Amino acid sequence: MPTIHHDGFVIHKGRLDPEAQAALLEDVRLVAVAAPFLAPVTPWGKPMSVRMTSAGRVGWVTDRRGYRYEPRHPTGVPWPPIPPAVLALWRDLASAERDPDCCLVNLYGARARMGLHRDADEGDFRWPVLSISLGDSALFRMGGPERGDPTASIELESGDVVVMGGPARLAYHGVDRIRFGSSRLLPEGGRINLTCRVVA
């Protein structure tokens, strides 16, 4: 499958075959059993349209106290380990020198989206961000280091993997919409996105 390059965004189309996608979905289910999905709110009290959980040494959370990483799920339980299949992708496509500290898991329903944002809550931006798509396709928007920079869009399908490094590490990006029902991977539809980051 092709690899697409765009201003530091590297999109590995079809990196995971259907069997690998199904296996990774089962890994995500186990993560969600240990650390249930949350309905997050922004620091301004606005509910986000995605549900989320995490795996790894720390997890990314948002609430009235702000955006941050925490060593435990808000219920007090530790985050489960990052699945080995995710670590293997990271080591193959992102970095063999340093494993990620966090794997954020976002669950998108039919009307969910993610506005333009940067992954900028980490302490070391030398390491790339790796993003894995499972389930329904999403229209992914890629921008530049400033919010007002020109953007380009690409459809991310189940099994696609995006690596954001170099000029894309602090570039704005987001999800404009979900093509609900475009995949049969999730029985009830929807999209799962796993985002791996080095935090400190």
Tab-separated table of C-alpha atoms in Angstrom:
chain	number	residue	atom	x	y	z
A	1	MET	CA	0.000	0.000	0.000
A	2	PRO	CA	1.235	3.559	-0.674
A	3	THR	CA	2.957	5.844	1.792
A	4	ILE	CA	1.883	9.477	1.439
A	5	HIS	CA	4.069	12.381	2.587
A	6	HIS	CA	2.683	15.860	3.325
A	7	ASP	CA	4.736	18.510	5.165
A	8	GLY	CA	6.024	16.074	7.768
A	9	PHE	CA	2.847	13.989	7.935
A	10	VAL	CA	3.627	10.427	6.799
A	11	ILE	CA	0.489	8.384	6.051
A	12	HIS	CA	0.969	4.631	5.776
A	13	LYS	CA	-2.167	3.545	3.931
A	14	GLY	CA	-3.410	0.070	4.796
A	15	ARG	CA	-0.530	-0.611	7.183
A	16	LEU	CA	-2.703	-3.031	9.170
A	17	ASP	CA	-4.500	-5.806	7.323
A	18	PRO	CA	-8.015	-6.901	8.409
A	19	GLU	CA	-6.683	-9.635	10.692
A	20	ALA	CA	-4.319	-7.227	12.447
A	21	GLN	CA	-7.128	-4.665	12.780
A	22	ALA	CA	-9.404	-7.211	14.461
A	23	ALA	CA	-6.629	-8.279	16.842
A	24	LEU	CA	-5.871	-4.673	17.772
A	25	LEU	CA	-9.569	-3.981	18.331
A	26	GLU	CA	-9.595	-6.798	20.883
A	27	ASP	CA	-6.566	-5.186	22.569
A	28	VAL	CA	-8.513	-1.916	22.758
A	29	ARG	CA	-11.469	-3.698	24.335
A	30	LEU	CA	-9.184	-5.043	27.058
A	31	VAL	CA	-7.779	-1.551	27.661
A	32	ALA	CA	-11.329	-0.223	28.030
A	33	VAL	CA	-12.223	-2.962	30.515
A	34	ALA	CA	-9.289	-1.940	32.718
A	35	ALA	CA	-9.758	1.815	32.177
A	36	PRO	CA	-13.311	2.592	30.992
A	37	PHE	CA	-14.007	5.194	28.341
A	38	LEU	CA	-14.723	8.678	29.686
A	39	ALA	CA	-16.952	11.473	28.397
A	40	PRO	CA	-14.418	14.340	28.648
A	41	VAL	CA	-15.032	18.066	28.946
A	42	THR	CA	-12.728	20.924	28.013
A	43	PRO	CA	-11.302	23.286	30.662
A	44	TRP	CA	-14.175	25.639	29.724
A	45	GLY	CA	-16.771	22.995	30.552
A	46	LYS	CA	-17.708	22.102	26.969
A	47	PRO	CA	-18.380	18.388	26.439
A	48	MET	CA	-16.186	16.796	23.781
A	49	SER	CA	-17.879	14.681	21.117
A	50	VAL	CA	-15.431	11.796	21.502
A	51	ARG	CA	-15.079	9.362	24.367
A	52	MET	CA	-11.589	8.532	25.516
A	53	THR	CA	-9.304	6.389	27.630
A	54	SER	CA	-5.557	5.707	27.657
A	55	ALA	CA	-2.888	3.067	28.102
A	56	GLY	CA	0.706	3.462	29.210
A	57	ARG	CA	2.733	5.040	31.999
A	58	VAL	CA	0.441	8.081	31.939
A	59	GLY	CA	-2.872	8.954	30.324
A	60	TRP	CA	-4.085	12.188	28.764
A	61	VAL	CA	-7.110	13.736	30.464
A	62	THR	CA	-9.107	16.924	30.204
A	63	ASP	CA	-11.554	18.488	32.641
A	64	ARG	CA	-12.128	21.838	34.369
A	65	ARG	CA	-8.558	21.633	35.725
A	66	GLY	CA	-7.094	21.673	32.211
A	67	TYR	CA	-5.368	19.470	29.658
A	68	ARG	CA	-2.703	17.243	31.223
A	69	TYR	CA	-1.225	13.789	31.729
A	70	GLU	CA	-2.052	11.799	34.838
A	71	PRO	CA	-0.568	8.536	36.171
A	72	ARG	CA	-4.030	7.119	36.933
A	73	HIS	CA	-7.487	6.923	35.397
A	74	PRO	CA	-9.924	9.370	37.079
A	75	THR	CA	-11.460	6.391	38.918
A	76	GLY	CA	-8.076	5.875	40.594
A	77	VAL	CA	-6.999	2.712	38.789
A	78	PRO	CA	-3.632	2.681	36.966
A	79	TRP	CA	-3.695	2.852	33.189
A	80	PRO	CA	-3.186	-0.552	31.543
A	81	PRO	CA	-0.005	-1.221	29.548
A	82	ILE	CA	0.212	-0.172	25.912
A	83	PRO	CA	-0.645	-3.237	23.790
A	84	PRO	CA	2.416	-4.982	22.298
A	85	ALA	CA	1.038	-4.624	18.749
A	86	VAL	CA	0.923	-0.842	19.208
A	87	LEU	CA	4.482	-0.775	20.548
A	88	ALA	CA	5.618	-2.846	17.568
A	89	LEU	CA	4.123	-0.292	15.171
A	90	TRP	CA	5.763	2.540	17.095
A	91	ARG	CA	9.182	0.874	16.998
A	92	ASP	CA	8.827	0.130	13.294
A	93	LEU	CA	7.458	3.479	12.097
A	94	ALA	CA	8.230	6.116	14.756
A	95	SER	CA	11.263	5.312	16.924
A	96	ALA	CA	13.260	2.259	17.955
A	97	GLU	CA	15.098	4.325	20.597
A	98	ARG	CA	12.313	5.398	22.928
A	99	ASP	CA	8.889	3.866	23.589
A	100	PRO	CA	5.854	6.112	24.050
A	101	ASP	CA	4.618	6.988	27.519
A	102	CYS	CA	0.974	7.291	26.527
A	103	CYS	CA	-1.437	5.743	24.049
A	104	LEU	CA	-4.583	7.873	23.980
A	105	VAL	CA	-7.654	6.019	22.688
A	106	ASN	CA	-10.456	8.118	21.185
A	107	LEU	CA	-13.830	6.625	20.248
A	108	TYR	CA	-15.778	8.533	17.579
A	109	GLY	CA	-19.499	8.083	17.038
A	110	ALA	CA	-21.494	9.164	13.995
A	111	ARG	CA	-21.427	12.880	14.781
A	112	ALA	CA	-18.098	13.122	16.571
A	113	ARG	CA	-15.299	15.321	15.318
A	114	MET	CA	-12.028	16.802	16.566
A	115	GLY	CA	-11.330	20.469	15.956
A	116	LEU	CA	-7.956	21.712	14.776
A	117	HIS	CA	-5.427	21.322	17.583
A	118	ARG	CA	-1.758	20.621	18.270
A	119	ASP	CA	-0.310	17.882	20.457
A	120	ALA	CA	1.577	20.298	22.688
A	121	ASP	CA	1.117	19.042	26.263
A	122	GLU	CA	4.290	16.940	26.160
A	123	GLY	CA	7.672	17.914	27.561
A	124	ASP	CA	9.836	16.802	24.640
A	125	PHE	CA	8.847	17.446	21.029
A	126	ARG	CA	11.819	15.655	19.468
A	127	TRP	CA	9.816	12.439	19.264
A	128	PRO	CA	7.060	11.917	16.681
A	129	VAL	CA	3.402	11.198	17.310
A	130	LEU	CA	1.927	7.996	15.901
A	131	SER	CA	-1.781	7.651	15.136
A	132	ILE	CA	-3.651	4.437	14.235
A	133	SER	CA	-7.131	4.347	12.672
A	134	LEU	CA	-9.619	1.517	13.245
A	135	GLY	CA	-13.203	1.290	12.024
A	136	ASP	CA	-15.092	3.924	10.069
A	137	SER	CA	-13.206	6.272	7.767
A	138	ALA	CA	-12.484	9.832	8.846
A	139	LEU	CA	-11.736	13.032	6.953
A	140	PHE	CA	-8.407	14.073	8.473
A	141	ARG	CA	-7.321	17.705	8.154
A	142	MET	CA	-3.617	18.619	8.187
A	143	GLY	CA	-2.377	22.168	8.760
A	144	GLY	CA	0.810	23.934	9.739
A	145	PRO	CA	2.387	25.360	12.914
A	146	GLU	CA	-0.066	28.290	13.011
A	147	ARG	CA	-3.820	27.845	13.385
A	148	GLY	CA	-4.473	29.980	10.313
A	149	ASP	CA	-2.088	28.096	8.007
A	150	PRO	CA	-3.519	26.463	4.860
A	151	THR	CA	-4.838	22.936	5.359
A	152	ALA	CA	-5.189	19.799	3.284
A	153	SER	CA	-7.445	16.807	3.888
A	154	ILE	CA	-7.137	13.075	3.378
A	155	GLU	CA	-9.484	10.199	4.120
A	156	LEU	CA	-8.095	7.872	6.772
A	157	GLU	CA	-9.429	4.342	6.568
A	158	SER	CA	-9.284	1.429	8.983
A	159	GLY	CA	-5.711	0.162	9.184
A	160	ASP	CA	-4.067	3.443	8.188
A	161	VAL	CA	-1.230	4.739	10.376
A	162	VAL	CA	-0.064	8.369	10.481
A	163	VAL	CA	3.304	9.520	11.840
A	164	MET	CA	3.671	13.212	12.677
A	165	GLY	CA	7.304	14.242	13.041
A	166	GLY	CA	9.615	17.047	12.004
A	167	PRO	CA	7.546	20.027	10.787
A	168	ALA	CA	4.328	18.120	11.503
A	169	ARG	CA	5.124	17.432	15.166
A	170	LEU	CA	3.502	20.694	16.282
A	171	ALA	CA	1.268	21.160	13.260
A	172	TYR	CA	-2.456	21.731	13.665
A	173	HIS	CA	-4.627	18.790	12.667
A	174	GLY	CA	-8.129	17.497	13.263
A	175	VAL	CA	-11.005	15.279	12.172
A	176	ASP	CA	-13.774	17.019	10.235
A	177	ARG	CA	-16.225	14.147	10.054
A	178	ILE	CA	-16.712	10.401	10.300
A	179	ARG	CA	-18.066	8.376	7.397
A	180	PHE	CA	-20.315	6.379	9.698
A	181	GLY	CA	-20.974	2.850	8.514
A	182	SER	CA	-18.061	2.777	6.076
A	183	SER	CA	-16.411	-0.117	7.948
A	184	ARG	CA	-17.700	-3.339	9.492
A	185	LEU	CA	-14.885	-3.634	12.026
A	186	LEU	CA	-16.861	-2.152	14.916
A	187	PRO	CA	-20.202	-4.022	15.125
A	188	GLU	CA	-22.160	-0.873	15.985
A	189	GLY	CA	-20.119	1.446	13.787
A	190	GLY	CA	-17.756	4.236	14.765
A	191	ARG	CA	-14.050	4.940	14.646
A	192	ILE	CA	-11.263	4.271	17.134
A	193	ASN	CA	-8.073	6.307	16.982
A	194	LEU	CA	-4.977	5.408	19.006
A	195	THR	CA	-2.410	8.181	19.436
A	196	CYS	CA	1.012	7.395	20.901
A	197	ARG	CA	3.233	10.109	22.369
A	198	VAL	CA	6.435	10.479	24.355
A	199	VAL	CA	5.458	12.698	27.273
A	200	ALA	CA	8.645	13.500	29.231
